[in-house]
Amino acid sequence: MAKRLQIEQWKSQILRNLNMFVSRVRLVVHNLPSTLDDFKFRKIFEHHGPPTAIIREARVMRDIKDVDIKGVGKSKEYGFISFTKHEDALQALRNVNNNPNIFTSNRRPIVSFSIENRIMINAKRKRLEKSRENNPLWTGNKMKRKKRKYE
């Protein structure tokens, strides 16, 4: 219960910044087991979410400075999951949050809508657009490729 209160206090403090907002389609999940990987994390939400839900991204956050023998970073015990629709994210939140059957009754997931930074989202969008422009195989590329004449 103390961890939930601490997270809520942090959220209310961070939301004072006008560049921060609550996402409608991205969830943050705290209190994850350290052994959970991205694949298992996605499977949990595929199983407990709506059957028609499309998951865009599922990622467990890892510490890249503290790696194990396999070269995988140690889990920070929280992760993010993105859906395409708000209704799917809301249903998944309701099914997974504080559910004792997911991990153990002593370790229940703490699920809430993620807090996003407008500046970071715009920077990510610009990087993606620049990457697409530099990719000659992208179909929306405005630059015309020169056709070679074979003799």
mmCIF file of C-alpha atoms in Angstrom:
data_model
loop_
_atom_site.group_PDB
_atom_site.id
_atom_site.type_symbol
_atom_site.label_atom_id
_atom_site.label_comp_id
_atom_site.label_asym_id
_atom_site.label_seq_id
_atom_site.Cartn_x
_atom_site.Cartn_y
_atom_site.Cartn_z
ATOM 1 C CA MET A 1 0.000 0.000 0.000
ATOM 2 C CA ALA A 2 2.895 2.350 0.722
ATOM 3 C CA LYS A 3 4.250 1.819 -2.782
ATOM 4 C CA ARG A 4 0.894 2.780 -4.335
ATOM 5 C CA LEU A 5 0.768 5.946 -2.230
ATOM 6 C CA GLN A 6 4.335 6.841 -3.177
ATOM 7 C CA ILE A 7 3.544 6.426 -6.900
ATOM 8 C CA GLU A 8 0.421 8.604 -6.620
ATOM 9 C CA GLN A 9 2.340 11.349 -4.815
ATOM 10 C CA TRP A 10 5.030 11.279 -7.510
ATOM 11 C CA LYS A 11 2.358 11.499 -10.241
ATOM 12 C CA SER A 12 0.627 14.494 -8.672
ATOM 13 C CA GLN A 13 3.969 16.260 -8.330
ATOM 14 C CA ILE A 14 5.097 15.536 -11.917
ATOM 15 C CA LEU A 15 1.741 16.580 -13.425
ATOM 16 C CA ARG A 16 2.321 20.148 -12.236
ATOM 17 C CA ASN A 17 4.619 20.513 -15.245
ATOM 18 C CA LEU A 18 2.503 21.664 -18.197
ATOM 19 C CA ASN A 19 4.477 19.494 -20.646
ATOM 20 C CA MET A 20 3.363 16.353 -18.833
ATOM 21 C CA PHE A 21 0.008 14.668 -19.442
ATOM 22 C CA VAL A 22 -1.736 11.361 -18.777
ATOM 23 C CA SER A 23 -1.694 9.042 -21.777
ATOM 24 C CA ARG A 24 -4.942 7.492 -22.950
ATOM 25 C CA VAL A 25 -3.420 4.365 -24.519
ATOM 26 C CA ARG A 26 -0.179 3.664 -22.627
ATOM 27 C CA LEU A 27 -0.082 1.909 -19.256
ATOM 28 C CA VAL A 28 2.720 1.692 -16.725
ATOM 29 C CA VAL A 29 2.911 -1.459 -14.601
ATOM 30 C CA HIS A 30 4.876 -1.396 -11.333
ATOM 31 C CA ASN A 31 5.809 -4.216 -8.952
ATOM 32 C CA LEU A 32 6.850 -6.677 -11.679
ATOM 33 C CA PRO A 33 8.907 -9.770 -10.790
ATOM 34 C CA SER A 34 12.584 -9.446 -11.672
ATOM 35 C CA THR A 35 12.407 -12.598 -13.828
ATOM 36 C CA LEU A 36 9.692 -11.238 -16.153
ATOM 37 C CA ASP A 37 10.777 -10.529 -19.741
ATOM 38 C CA ASP A 38 9.091 -8.560 -22.547
ATOM 39 C CA PHE A 39 7.495 -11.650 -24.117
ATOM 40 C CA LYS A 40 5.870 -12.852 -20.861
ATOM 41 C CA PHE A 41 4.813 -9.285 -20.075
ATOM 42 C CA ARG A 42 3.007 -9.032 -23.425
ATOM 43 C CA LYS A 43 1.377 -12.460 -22.916
ATOM 44 C CA ILE A 44 -0.094 -11.357 -19.566
ATOM 45 C CA PHE A 45 -1.900 -8.469 -21.243
ATOM 46 C CA GLU A 46 -2.939 -10.548 -24.254
ATOM 47 C CA HIS A 47 -4.535 -13.034 -21.856
ATOM 48 C CA HIS A 48 -6.174 -10.504 -19.499
ATOM 49 C CA GLY A 49 -6.981 -7.794 -22.046
ATOM 50 C CA PRO A 50 -9.861 -7.669 -24.518
ATOM 51 C CA PRO A 51 -9.604 -10.337 -27.250
ATOM 52 C CA THR A 52 -9.683 -7.741 -30.039
ATOM 53 C CA ALA A 53 -7.044 -5.507 -28.430
ATOM 54 C CA ILE A 54 -3.962 -4.664 -30.461
ATOM 55 C CA ILE A 55 -0.815 -4.183 -28.394
ATOM 56 C CA ARG A 56 1.625 -1.769 -30.015
ATOM 57 C CA GLU A 57 4.468 -2.161 -27.536
ATOM 58 C CA ALA A 58 5.262 -4.087 -24.369
ATOM 59 C CA ARG A 59 8.545 -3.359 -22.651
ATOM 60 C CA VAL A 60 10.025 -4.176 -19.252
ATOM 61 C CA MET A 61 12.486 -1.466 -18.256
ATOM 62 C CA ARG A 62 16.020 -2.690 -17.578
ATOM 63 C CA ASP A 63 19.200 -1.268 -16.074
ATOM 64 C CA ILE A 64 21.794 -1.294 -18.861
ATOM 65 C CA LYS A 65 24.644 -0.663 -16.406
ATOM 66 C CA ASP A 66 23.886 -3.800 -14.364
ATOM 67 C CA VAL A 67 23.863 -6.778 -16.764
ATOM 68 C CA ASP A 68 23.814 -10.510 -16.100
ATOM 69 C CA ILE A 69 25.879 -13.270 -17.749
ATOM 70 C CA LYS A 70 23.667 -13.270 -20.858
ATOM 71 C CA GLY A 71 24.158 -9.517 -21.330
ATOM 72 C CA VAL A 72 20.580 -8.678 -20.354
ATOM 73 C CA GLY A 73 20.093 -5.763 -17.972
ATOM 74 C CA LYS A 74 18.634 -6.297 -14.522
ATOM 75 C CA SER A 75 14.897 -5.551 -14.370
ATOM 76 C CA LYS A 76 13.820 -2.261 -12.806
ATOM 77 C CA GLU A 77 10.547 -4.048 -11.915
ATOM 78 C CA TYR A 78 8.283 -1.802 -13.973
ATOM 79 C CA GLY A 79 7.242 -1.737 -17.610
ATOM 80 C CA PHE A 80 5.115 -0.002 -20.229
ATOM 81 C CA ILE A 81 2.441 -1.387 -22.501
ATOM 82 C CA SER A 82 0.786 0.543 -25.346
ATOM 83 C CA PHE A 83 -2.550 -0.194 -26.962
ATOM 84 C CA THR A 84 -4.153 1.276 -30.070
ATOM 85 C CA LYS A 85 -7.454 2.198 -28.371
ATOM 86 C CA HIS A 86 -8.267 3.779 -25.020
ATOM 87 C CA GLU A 87 -11.068 1.297 -24.332
ATOM 88 C CA ASP A 88 -8.653 -1.644 -24.654
ATOM 89 C CA ALA A 89 -6.148 -0.009 -22.304
ATOM 90 C CA LEU A 90 -8.878 0.727 -19.763
ATOM 91 C CA GLN A 91 -10.176 -2.856 -19.845
ATOM 92 C CA ALA A 92 -6.650 -4.246 -19.434
ATOM 93 C CA LEU A 93 -6.045 -1.888 -16.503
ATOM 94 C CA ARG A 94 -9.237 -3.064 -14.802
ATOM 95 C CA ASN A 95 -8.383 -6.746 -15.287
ATOM 96 C CA VAL A 96 -4.716 -6.636 -14.253
ATOM 97 C CA ASN A 97 -4.479 -3.943 -11.560
ATOM 98 C CA ASN A 98 -4.150 -5.429 -8.048
ATOM 99 C CA ASN A 99 -5.009 -8.921 -9.368
ATOM 100 C CA PRO A 100 -3.620 -11.562 -6.943
ATOM 101 C CA ASN A 101 -3.769 -14.295 -9.617
ATOM 102 C CA ILE A 102 -1.220 -12.694 -11.957
ATOM 103 C CA PHE A 103 2.004 -13.044 -9.927
ATOM 104 C CA THR A 104 1.375 -13.924 -6.269
ATOM 105 C CA SER A 105 -0.998 -12.637 -3.613
ATOM 106 C CA ASN A 106 1.953 -10.877 -1.958
ATOM 107 C CA ARG A 107 3.162 -9.262 -5.207
ATOM 108 C CA ARG A 108 0.276 -7.695 -7.072
ATOM 109 C CA PRO A 109 0.738 -5.510 -10.157
ATOM 110 C CA ILE A 110 0.199 -1.771 -9.788
ATOM 111 C CA VAL A 111 -1.237 -0.562 -13.109
ATOM 112 C CA SER A 112 -2.058 3.017 -14.092
ATOM 113 C CA PHE A 113 -2.097 5.215 -17.154
ATOM 114 C CA SER A 114 1.373 6.426 -18.014
ATOM 115 C CA ILE A 115 2.486 10.031 -17.700
ATOM 116 C CA GLU A 116 3.932 11.278 -20.975
ATOM 117 C CA ASN A 117 6.240 14.185 -21.757
ATOM 118 C CA ARG A 118 5.073 16.240 -24.747
ATOM 119 C CA ILE A 119 8.629 17.338 -25.587
ATOM 120 C CA MET A 120 9.921 13.753 -25.672
ATOM 121 C CA ILE A 121 7.014 12.555 -27.806
ATOM 122 C CA ASN A 122 7.616 15.324 -30.352
ATOM 123 C CA ALA A 123 11.352 14.517 -30.448
ATOM 124 C CA LYS A 124 10.572 10.819 -31.007
ATOM 125 C CA ARG A 125 8.123 11.693 -33.799
ATOM 126 C CA LYS A 126 10.723 13.900 -35.512
ATOM 127 C CA ARG A 127 13.359 11.142 -35.281
ATOM 128 C CA LEU A 128 10.908 8.695 -36.853
ATOM 129 C CA GLU A 129 10.075 11.106 -39.695
ATOM 130 C CA LYS A 130 13.761 11.742 -40.368
ATOM 131 C CA SER A 131 14.446 8.010 -40.370
ATOM 132 C CA ARG A 132 11.631 7.437 -42.850
ATOM 133 C CA GLU A 133 12.914 10.183 -45.148
ATOM 134 C CA ASN A 134 16.361 8.589 -45.201
ATOM 135 C CA ASN A 135 14.943 5.131 -45.942
ATOM 136 C CA PRO A 136 14.644 4.629 -49.720
ATOM 137 C CA LEU A 137 12.291 1.658 -49.271
ATOM 138 C CA TRP A 138 9.650 3.645 -47.396
ATOM 139 C CA THR A 139 6.610 4.022 -49.667
ATOM 140 C CA GLY A 140 5.770 7.540 -48.518
ATOM 141 C CA ASN A 141 9.234 8.819 -49.371
ATOM 142 C CA LYS A 142 8.921 12.116 -51.235
ATOM 143 C CA MET A 143 12.331 11.892 -52.800
ATOM 144 C CA LYS A 144 12.206 10.186 -56.192
ATOM 145 C CA ARG A 145 14.742 7.503 -56.832
ATOM 146 C CA LYS A 146 16.541 7.679 -60.131
ATOM 147 C CA LYS A 147 15.766 4.852 -62.506
ATOM 148 C CA ARG A 148 18.700 3.245 -64.188
ATOM 149 C CA LYS A 149 18.710 2.553 -67.875
ATOM 150 C CA TYR A 150 20.066 -0.826 -68.733
ATOM 151 C CA GLU A 151 21.703 -1.053 -72.131
#
